[in-house]
Tab-separated table of C-alpha atoms in Angstrom:
chain	number	residue	atom	x	y	z
A	68	MET	CA	87.633	75.801	188.786
A	69	ILE	CA	86.744	77.073	185.293
A	70	PHE	CA	88.358	74.185	183.393
A	71	ASN	CA	86.685	71.465	185.401
A	72	ASP	CA	83.323	73.221	185.146
A	73	LEU	CA	83.608	73.445	181.340
A	74	TYR	CA	84.632	69.762	181.193
A	75	ASP	CA	81.533	68.797	183.202
A	76	ALA	CA	79.308	70.855	180.927
A	77	ILE	CA	80.596	69.114	177.801
A	78	ILE	CA	80.290	65.603	179.243
A	79	GLU	CA	76.757	66.272	180.438
A	80	LEU	CA	75.799	67.405	176.961
A	81	LEU	CA	77.466	64.453	175.170
A	82	GLN	CA	75.970	61.841	177.493
A	83	ASP	CA	72.458	62.605	176.271
A	84	LYS	CA	72.108	59.603	173.923
A	85	ASP	CA	68.894	60.957	172.365
A	86	ASN	CA	70.902	63.890	170.969
A	87	ARG	CA	73.397	61.748	169.131
A	88	LYS	CA	71.415	58.923	167.514
A	89	ASP	CA	72.078	60.407	164.098
A	90	LEU	CA	75.775	59.669	164.527
A	91	GLU	CA	74.993	56.019	163.721
A	92	ALA	CA	74.801	57.022	160.025
A	93	CYS	CA	78.572	57.402	160.004
A	94	GLY	CA	78.895	53.579	160.113
A	95	VAL	CA	79.263	50.929	162.816
A	96	SER	CA	83.032	51.171	163.303
A	97	VAL	CA	83.128	54.966	163.479
A	98	HIS	CA	80.110	55.133	165.791
A	99	GLU	CA	81.515	52.456	168.110
A	100	LEU	CA	84.884	54.244	168.308
A	101	PHE	CA	83.168	57.429	169.397
A	102	GLU	CA	80.904	55.674	171.904
A	103	SER	CA	83.766	53.622	173.389
A	104	THR	CA	85.950	56.660	173.750
A	105	LEU	CA	83.236	58.563	175.500
A	106	ALA	CA	82.461	55.653	177.776
A	107	SER	CA	86.149	55.109	178.643
A	108	LYS	CA	86.749	58.654	179.858
A	109	ASP	CA	87.131	57.448	183.503
A	110	LYS	CA	88.996	54.231	182.653
A	111	LEU	CA	91.770	55.034	180.210
A	112	GLU	CA	94.565	57.579	180.501
A	113	GLU	CA	93.919	61.008	178.940
A	114	LYS	CA	96.745	60.478	176.442
A	115	GLU	CA	95.133	57.299	175.040
A	116	LEU	CA	91.714	58.901	174.908
A	117	LEU	CA	93.077	61.925	173.064
A	118	LEU	CA	94.804	59.695	170.526
A	119	ARG	CA	91.435	58.020	169.802
A	120	ALA	CA	89.636	61.337	169.532
A	121	CYS	CA	92.300	62.787	167.212
A	122	ALA	CA	92.187	59.722	164.985
A	123	LEU	CA	88.412	60.076	164.726
A	124	LEU	CA	88.697	63.807	163.970
A	125	ASP	CA	91.143	63.087	161.161
A	126	TYR	CA	88.828	60.508	159.673
A	127	CYS	CA	85.851	62.906	159.864
A	128	ASN	CA	87.857	65.632	158.094
A	129	GLU	CA	88.838	63.166	155.375
A	130	GLN	CA	85.205	62.243	154.802
A	131	ILE	CA	84.118	65.849	154.710
A	132	LEU	CA	86.775	66.669	152.063
A	133	LEU	CA	85.134	64.173	149.735
A	134	TYR	CA	82.197	66.530	149.223
A	135	HIS	CA	81.569	70.046	148.046
A	136	PHE	CA	81.002	72.012	151.245
A	137	LYS	CA	77.315	72.503	150.516
A	138	ASP	CA	76.767	68.750	150.032
A	139	VAL	CA	78.468	67.405	153.161
A	140	PRO	CA	76.068	64.991	154.879
A	141	VAL	CA	74.863	66.317	158.226
A	142	HIS	CA	75.909	63.153	160.108
A	143	TRP	CA	79.577	63.730	159.212
A	144	ARG	CA	79.375	67.351	160.390
A	145	ARG	CA	77.646	66.143	163.534
A	146	MET	CA	80.334	63.500	164.197
A	147	LEU	CA	83.113	66.108	163.664
A	148	MET	CA	81.383	68.483	166.095
A	149	ASP	CA	80.793	65.897	168.855
A	150	THR	CA	84.250	64.407	168.486
A	151	GLY	CA	85.686	67.912	168.628
A	152	LEU	CA	83.904	68.610	171.862
A	153	LEU	CA	85.016	65.239	173.298
A	154	SER	CA	88.639	66.114	172.381
A	155	VAL	CA	88.305	69.567	173.938
A	156	SER	CA	86.895	68.087	177.137
A	157	LEU	CA	90.002	65.899	177.460
A	158	GLN	CA	92.293	68.872	176.836
A	159	LEU	CA	90.467	70.849	179.537
A	160	LEU	CA	91.167	68.119	182.069
A	161	SER	CA	94.893	68.507	181.482
A	162	ILE	CA	94.929	72.239	182.257
A	163	LYS	CA	95.605	72.972	185.897
A	164	GLU	CA	94.781	76.320	187.594
A	165	ASP	CA	98.148	76.462	189.335
A	166	THR	CA	100.176	75.693	186.198
A	167	ASP	CA	102.784	78.206	185.089
A	168	PHE	CA	100.958	80.745	182.872
A	169	GLU	CA	103.147	80.186	179.811
A	170	ILE	CA	102.355	76.473	179.923
A	171	ALA	CA	98.677	77.019	180.515
A	172	GLU	CA	98.600	79.687	177.769
A	173	ALA	CA	99.932	77.244	175.158
A	174	GLN	CA	97.432	74.566	176.231
A	175	ILE	CA	94.502	76.933	176.133
A	176	GLN	CA	95.514	78.395	172.759
A	177	LYS	CA	95.533	74.878	171.308
A	178	THR	CA	92.146	74.099	172.832
A	179	ILE	CA	90.669	77.335	171.372
A	180	SER	CA	92.274	76.618	167.982
A	181	ASP	CA	90.929	73.076	167.837
A	182	LEU	CA	87.426	74.030	168.840
A	183	ASP	CA	87.270	77.110	166.636
A	184	THR	CA	88.385	75.068	163.607
A	185	CYS	CA	85.901	72.342	164.397
A	186	CYS	CA	83.031	74.863	164.686
A	187	VAL	CA	83.963	76.657	161.438
A	188	VAL	CA	84.293	73.435	159.434
A	189	SER	CA	81.203	71.682	160.881
A	190	GLY	CA	78.953	74.650	161.363
A	191	SER	CA	78.338	73.523	164.965
A	192	PRO	CA	75.351	71.309	164.240
A	193	GLY	CA	73.383	69.459	166.940
A	194	PRO	CA	71.376	70.493	170.021
A	195	ASP	CA	73.157	73.124	172.112
A	196	ARG	CA	76.518	72.401	170.423
A	197	ARG	CA	77.007	75.974	169.265
A	198	LEU	CA	75.831	77.299	172.672
A	199	ILE	CA	78.330	75.252	174.674
A	200	SER	CA	81.121	75.990	172.176
A	201	ASN	CA	80.523	79.742	172.450
A	202	ILE	CA	80.588	79.544	176.251
A	203	ILE	CA	83.810	77.557	176.273
A	204	LEU	CA	85.586	79.799	173.708
A	205	ASP	CA	84.470	83.023	175.387
A	206	GLN	CA	85.466	81.938	178.894
A	207	LEU	CA	88.866	80.599	177.698
A	208	GLN	CA	89.567	83.828	175.809
A	209	THR	CA	88.511	85.890	178.864
A	210	TRP	CA	90.770	83.819	181.095
A	211	LEU	CA	93.763	84.459	178.826
A	212	THR	CA	93.029	88.187	178.501
A	213	ASP	CA	92.589	88.636	182.253
A	214	HIS	CA	95.793	86.762	183.047
A	215	ARG	CA	97.862	88.755	180.507
A	216	THR	CA	97.338	92.096	182.298
A	217	THR	CA	96.366	93.211	185.775
A	218	THR	CA	94.570	96.254	184.405
A	219	THR	CA	92.074	94.463	182.182
A	220	LYS	CA	89.100	95.025	184.423
A	221	ALA	CA	89.543	98.804	184.489
A	222	ARG	CA	90.762	99.251	180.938
A	223	ASN	CA	89.212	101.939	178.788
A	224	PHE	CA	89.940	101.327	175.160
A	225	LYS	CA	90.774	104.452	173.155
A	226	LYS	CA	89.908	104.942	169.505
A	227	GLN	CA	92.967	104.836	167.306
A	228	LYS	CA	93.151	106.882	164.155
A	229	VAL	CA	94.065	104.673	161.203
A	230	VAL	CA	97.642	105.477	160.247
A	231	ARG	CA	97.825	106.043	156.517
A	232	GLU	CA	100.959	105.292	154.532
A	233	GLU	CA	99.913	108.136	152.338
A	234	GLU	CA	96.766	110.242	151.987
A	235	PRO	CA	94.417	108.307	149.700
A	236	CYS	CA	93.940	110.368	146.532
A	237	VAL	CA	91.247	109.014	144.240
A	238	THR	CA	89.597	111.020	141.454
A	239	ILE	CA	85.880	110.378	141.273
A	240	ASN	CA	84.466	111.024	137.833
A	241	TYR	CA	81.063	109.394	138.076
A	242	PRO	CA	79.917	109.846	141.690
A	243	ILE	CA	77.332	107.708	143.459
A	244	GLN	CA	74.412	109.707	144.804
A	245	ARG	CA	75.077	111.027	148.301
A	246	LEU	CA	72.036	111.741	150.473
A	247	THR	CA	72.135	114.816	152.733
A	248	GLU	CA	70.485	112.943	155.559
A	249	ALA	CA	69.339	109.467	156.523
A	250	PRO	CA	66.237	108.538	154.500
A	251	SER	CA	62.846	107.809	156.064
A	252	PHE	CA	61.838	104.186	156.338
A	253	GLU	CA	59.063	104.717	153.739
A	254	TRP	CA	61.462	106.352	151.249
A	255	PHE	CA	63.945	103.492	151.679
A	256	LEU	CA	61.266	100.840	151.124
A	257	ASN	CA	59.889	102.633	147.988
A	258	HIS	CA	63.423	102.992	146.604
A	259	CYS	CA	64.192	99.274	147.058
A	260	ASN	CA	60.866	98.341	145.515
A	261	GLN	CA	61.728	99.927	142.202
A	262	GLU	CA	62.299	97.595	139.303
A	263	MET	CA	65.859	98.837	139.128
A	264	PRO	CA	66.894	100.546	142.380
A	265	THR	CA	70.107	102.569	142.302
A	266	PRO	CA	72.960	102.809	144.809
A	267	PHE	CA	73.303	105.738	147.239
A	268	ILE	CA	75.360	106.746	150.303
A	269	ILE	CA	73.852	107.474	153.729
A	270	PRO	CA	75.979	110.175	155.388
A	271	LYS	CA	77.841	109.884	158.662
A	272	GLY	CA	75.725	109.782	161.819
A	273	MET	CA	73.796	106.525	161.409
A	274	ILE	CA	76.280	104.419	163.301
A	275	ASP	CA	77.451	107.065	165.831
A	276	ASP	CA	75.759	105.075	168.628
A	277	TRP	CA	77.408	101.776	167.717
A	278	PRO	CA	79.645	100.489	170.539
A	279	ALA	CA	82.127	99.646	167.750
A	280	CYS	CA	82.510	103.362	167.248
A	281	ASN	CA	82.559	104.286	170.923
A	282	GLU	CA	83.349	102.445	174.107
A	283	ARG	CA	84.335	99.229	172.315
A	284	PRO	CA	86.123	100.758	169.276
A	285	TRP	CA	87.082	98.515	166.393
A	286	SER	CA	89.811	101.036	165.544
A	287	SER	CA	91.532	99.873	168.708
A	288	PHE	CA	93.563	96.695	168.083
A	289	ASP	CA	93.933	96.379	171.858
A	290	TYR	CA	90.200	96.099	172.125
A	291	LEU	CA	89.931	93.579	169.312
A	292	ARG	CA	92.704	91.509	170.880
A	293	SER	CA	90.960	91.593	174.264
A	294	VAL	CA	87.865	90.010	172.671
A	295	ALA	CA	89.411	87.659	170.124
A	296	ALA	CA	93.237	87.483	170.275
A	297	ASP	CA	93.434	83.726	170.412
A	298	ARG	CA	90.396	82.896	168.282
A	299	VAL	CA	91.111	81.188	165.016
A	300	VAL	CA	89.527	82.670	161.896
A	301	PRO	CA	89.615	81.854	158.135
A	302	VAL	CA	91.832	84.380	156.321
A	303	GLU	CA	92.209	84.786	152.568
A	304	ILE	CA	95.848	84.790	151.432
A	305	GLY	CA	96.550	86.620	148.174
A	306	SER	CA	95.425	89.970	146.756
A	307	GLN	CA	92.059	88.713	145.503
A	308	TYR	CA	90.165	85.426	145.207
A	309	THR	CA	90.431	85.331	141.417
A	310	ASP	CA	94.247	85.095	141.520
A	311	SER	CA	95.931	81.740	140.818
A	312	ASN	CA	97.961	81.947	144.017
A	313	TRP	CA	94.951	82.704	146.231
A	314	GLY	CA	94.222	80.460	149.194
A	315	GLN	CA	92.685	80.325	152.680
A	316	LYS	CA	94.321	79.762	155.993
A	317	MET	CA	93.044	79.335	159.569
A	318	MET	CA	95.064	81.611	161.828
A	319	ARG	CA	94.938	83.283	165.203
A	320	PHE	CA	93.263	86.639	165.140
A	321	SER	CA	96.141	88.366	166.935
A	322	ASP	CA	98.626	86.882	164.466
A	323	PHE	CA	96.539	88.243	161.588
A	324	ILE	CA	96.544	91.739	163.111
A	325	ARG	CA	100.277	91.635	163.909
A	326	ASP	CA	101.583	90.122	160.693
A	327	HIS	CA	99.239	91.505	158.079
A	328	ILE	CA	97.923	94.768	159.420
A	329	GLU	CA	100.519	96.209	161.779
A	330	ASN	CA	103.663	94.811	160.197
A	331	LYS	CA	102.321	94.038	156.705
A	332	GLU	CA	104.515	90.924	156.296
A	333	GLY	CA	104.356	88.469	153.437
A	334	GLU	CA	101.426	88.146	151.044
A	335	ALA	CA	98.278	90.218	151.329
A	336	ALA	CA	95.718	88.767	153.706
A	337	TYR	CA	92.058	89.561	154.214
A	338	LEU	CA	89.383	88.482	156.664
A	339	ALA	CA	86.711	88.605	153.966
A	340	GLN	CA	82.978	87.759	153.905
A	341	HIS	CA	83.211	85.895	157.189
A	342	ASP	CA	80.268	85.738	159.614
A	343	ILE	CA	82.493	86.642	162.508
A	344	PHE	CA	79.424	87.517	164.550
A	345	TYR	CA	78.211	83.914	164.412
A	346	GLN	CA	81.595	82.726	165.444
A	347	ILE	CA	82.312	85.415	168.043
A	348	PRO	CA	78.963	86.686	169.424
A	349	ARG	CA	80.633	89.298	171.646
A	350	LEU	CA	81.535	91.296	168.510
A	351	GLU	CA	77.893	91.237	167.373
A	352	LYS	CA	77.030	93.231	170.535
A	353	ASP	CA	79.190	96.066	169.096
A	354	ILE	CA	76.854	96.733	166.174
A	355	ILE	CA	73.226	97.710	165.852
A	356	VAL	CA	71.513	96.514	162.658
A	357	PRO	CA	69.623	99.457	161.081
A	358	ASP	CA	65.857	99.111	160.849
A	359	TYR	CA	66.119	99.430	157.051
A	360	CYS	CA	67.401	95.830	156.970
A	361	TYR	CA	64.067	94.485	158.174
A	362	ILE	CA	61.970	95.598	155.266
A	363	GLU	CA	60.554	93.013	152.853
A	364	PRO	CA	61.283	94.329	149.372
A	365	ASN	CA	59.282	93.107	146.373
A	366	LEU	CA	60.762	90.221	144.435
A	367	THR	CA	62.027	91.058	140.900
A	368	LYS	CA	64.016	89.396	138.185
A	369	PHE	CA	67.169	90.620	139.919
A	370	TYR	CA	65.978	89.895	143.459
A	371	THR	CA	64.485	86.460	143.390
A	372	LEU	CA	64.759	85.213	146.995
A	373	ARG	CA	64.594	86.985	150.321
A	374	ALA	CA	67.060	86.164	153.055
A	375	LYS	CA	65.468	84.402	156.035
A	376	ASP	CA	67.269	86.853	158.362
A	377	VAL	CA	69.764	89.655	157.968
A	378	ILE	CA	73.037	88.103	156.734
A	379	LYS	CA	75.958	89.797	158.469
A	380	ASN	CA	79.543	89.482	157.245
A	381	ALA	CA	82.805	91.141	158.300
A	382	TRP	CA	85.547	92.530	156.005
A	383	PHE	CA	88.795	93.363	157.861
A	384	GLY	CA	92.145	93.903	156.304
A	385	PRO	CA	95.036	96.223	155.419
A	386	LYS	CA	95.353	98.794	152.719
A	387	GLY	CA	95.216	97.331	149.216
A	388	THR	CA	92.922	94.381	149.823
A	389	ILE	CA	90.557	93.859	146.922
A	390	SER	CA	87.164	92.259	146.229
A	391	PRO	CA	87.138	91.641	142.478
A	392	LEU	CA	84.191	92.797	140.336
A	393	HIS	CA	81.249	90.598	141.334
A	394	HIS	CA	77.562	90.721	142.306
A	395	ASP	CA	75.437	89.407	145.165
A	396	PRO	CA	71.798	88.223	145.218
A	397	TYR	CA	70.500	90.498	148.048
A	398	HIS	CA	69.982	94.148	148.957
A	399	ASN	CA	73.094	95.247	150.846
A	400	LEU	CA	73.975	97.965	153.297
A	401	LEU	CA	77.792	98.170	153.425
A	402	VAL	CA	78.760	99.888	156.655
A	403	GLN	CA	82.209	101.417	156.824
A	404	VAL	CA	83.217	101.184	160.530
A	405	VAL	CA	86.961	101.830	160.224
A	406	GLY	CA	89.011	103.353	157.403
A	407	SER	CA	87.863	103.997	153.797
A	408	LYS	CA	87.324	102.044	150.575
A	409	TYR	CA	87.024	102.790	146.876
A	410	LEU	CA	84.024	101.150	145.135
A	411	ARG	CA	82.972	101.009	141.533
A	412	LEU	CA	79.414	99.826	140.731
A	413	ILE	CA	77.839	98.687	137.432
A	414	SER	CA	74.192	98.021	136.786
A	415	PRO	CA	73.077	94.411	136.086
A	416	GLN	CA	71.599	95.741	132.811
A	417	GLN	CA	75.171	95.993	131.570
A	418	THR	CA	76.185	92.423	132.437
A	419	GLU	CA	76.904	91.651	128.724
A	420	PHE	CA	79.860	94.116	128.888
A	421	VAL	CA	81.263	92.691	132.159
A	422	TYR	CA	82.439	89.245	130.922
A	423	PRO	CA	81.008	87.012	133.711
A	424	ARG	CA	83.029	83.900	134.429
A	425	THR	CA	81.694	80.408	133.708
A	426	GLY	CA	81.480	77.485	136.119
A	427	LEU	CA	81.238	78.078	139.914
A	428	MET	CA	81.998	81.816	139.767
A	429	THR	CA	79.359	83.179	137.408
A	430	ASN	CA	78.822	86.062	139.819
A	431	THR	CA	82.430	87.240	139.224
A	432	SER	CA	83.801	89.108	136.215
A	433	GLU	CA	86.869	88.013	134.259
A	434	VAL	CA	87.960	91.688	134.144
A	435	ASP	CA	90.586	92.863	136.587
A	436	VAL	CA	89.378	96.397	137.243
A	437	ASN	CA	92.690	97.313	138.881
A	438	ASN	CA	94.583	96.296	135.729
A	439	GLN	CA	92.165	96.467	132.780
A	440	ASP	CA	93.135	94.625	129.580
A	441	ASN	CA	91.131	96.423	126.894
A	442	GLU	CA	92.408	94.229	124.112
A	443	LYS	CA	91.194	91.063	125.833
A	444	TYR	CA	87.939	92.605	127.067
A	445	PRO	CA	87.063	95.340	124.555
A	446	ARG	CA	83.351	95.566	125.476
A	447	PHE	CA	84.237	96.533	129.047
A	448	LYS	CA	85.216	100.017	127.724
A	449	GLN	CA	81.536	100.624	126.971
A	450	VAL	CA	80.438	100.144	130.579
A	451	ASP	CA	78.806	102.998	132.402
A	452	TYR	CA	79.677	102.934	136.062
A	453	VAL	CA	79.357	104.955	139.243
A	454	GLU	CA	81.981	105.174	141.995
A	455	CYS	CA	82.772	106.537	145.388
A	456	VAL	CA	85.208	106.626	148.289
A	457	LEU	CA	83.230	105.300	151.186
A	458	GLN	CA	84.449	107.106	154.303
A	459	GLN	CA	84.482	105.908	157.879
A	460	GLY	CA	80.992	106.204	159.329
A	461	GLU	CA	79.186	106.132	155.959
A	462	ILE	CA	76.846	103.463	154.639
A	463	LEU	CA	76.547	102.446	150.981
A	464	TYR	CA	73.341	100.870	149.676
A	465	ILE	CA	74.142	98.301	146.971
A	466	PRO	CA	71.056	96.899	145.095
A	467	PRO	CA	70.834	93.186	144.158
A	468	LYS	CA	72.916	91.963	141.290
A	469	TRP	CA	74.805	95.263	140.886
A	470	TRP	CA	78.398	94.456	139.987
A	471	HIS	CA	80.869	96.006	142.436
A	472	PHE	CA	84.612	96.276	142.756
A	473	VAL	CA	86.056	97.151	146.198
A	474	LYS	CA	89.559	98.249	147.222
A	475	SER	CA	90.688	99.304	150.736
A	476	LEU	CA	92.481	102.627	150.748
A	477	GLU	CA	93.786	102.039	154.280
A	478	THR	CA	93.302	99.602	157.147
A	479	SER	CA	89.552	98.904	156.923
A	480	PHE	CA	86.810	97.184	158.887
A	481	SER	CA	83.458	96.944	157.181
A	482	VAL	CA	80.220	95.138	157.821
A	483	SER	CA	77.871	94.003	155.032
A	484	LEU	CA	74.209	93.587	155.880
A	485	TRP	CA	72.287	91.516	153.280
A	486	PHE	CA	68.504	91.446	153.370
């Protein structure tokens, strides 16, 4: 039985005391509550054990909220992760194979939600914690998908053309350079090694062999649901992160697609700059990172630190979602897998005209490109920029520290590859 097997795998992992010694740093009372709950799994009722685990999870989350996310002590993230796994193991015990599907579905959805949230908040630290979490989440999602339809095994997902509310009509006055063919590896390296490299567009064809464009098409919401319907992901609520009413919400992937992409209900929502491939490895199998991303460009005053590995992020949302004018520290290949986007780019040499914010968002401009206020930001009128409509299948190279504004012209799924 799948649920018992997953329970056994978690308990075997947690019972290795050498892999949880660092939890003692959380304090005697917290550590003893965890240890006693784990030790009592065969002595107390599941309900009592779950109450203990939930109380410990709440306390861990309270402690984590005391810190800026980059400064959270590892021992609190470790305690949250191990307590989350303990809680999930107890939930798995309560799921019976012969239970009515609607009851089992609700139980499994809660288990997935709890573990996904725990992994996102904690970062899944600790030996084999991410590995076991991915196995559990993948198998539970597969179980739900398989039990929702009798044709899942033989299903062929068809590409769906993005339905446009109206044909995007954007006038491009200062076009970004468009290459006629994919550049050679040597040309690309030499271009990136310039003191001030410039953006360019690689034409369609580079990602034609991606599964995301073929047998596992990201343009098919049915396919995306089959892989991740019940997974819980962090979604931005609001038109852009600089707005006063902007916020983030953890929500089921299928709810995000239904409410904000298919039905377009409520406020704008955007799955933005999320490493969905780390969270849902099955989706990572749908892309092939171009060899260009494995070069080692020279360091410059605008590119001061190389990424340890290619940093992959997903950008998925409906028409009208916006990334305000900002810059990033790495070389970037922005791959347009589904739909199209408008982008405006400004050289870092013109930063004085862009009005960078102060405080935590110095990489973001005060200027709202979509609604420019020339009286408040008069120098912005002097900016020279380049722009494009990035079409499905194209790749845009964005050099380090180049300011860029992005707006989806239709339902869009993009992948950014920083290197």
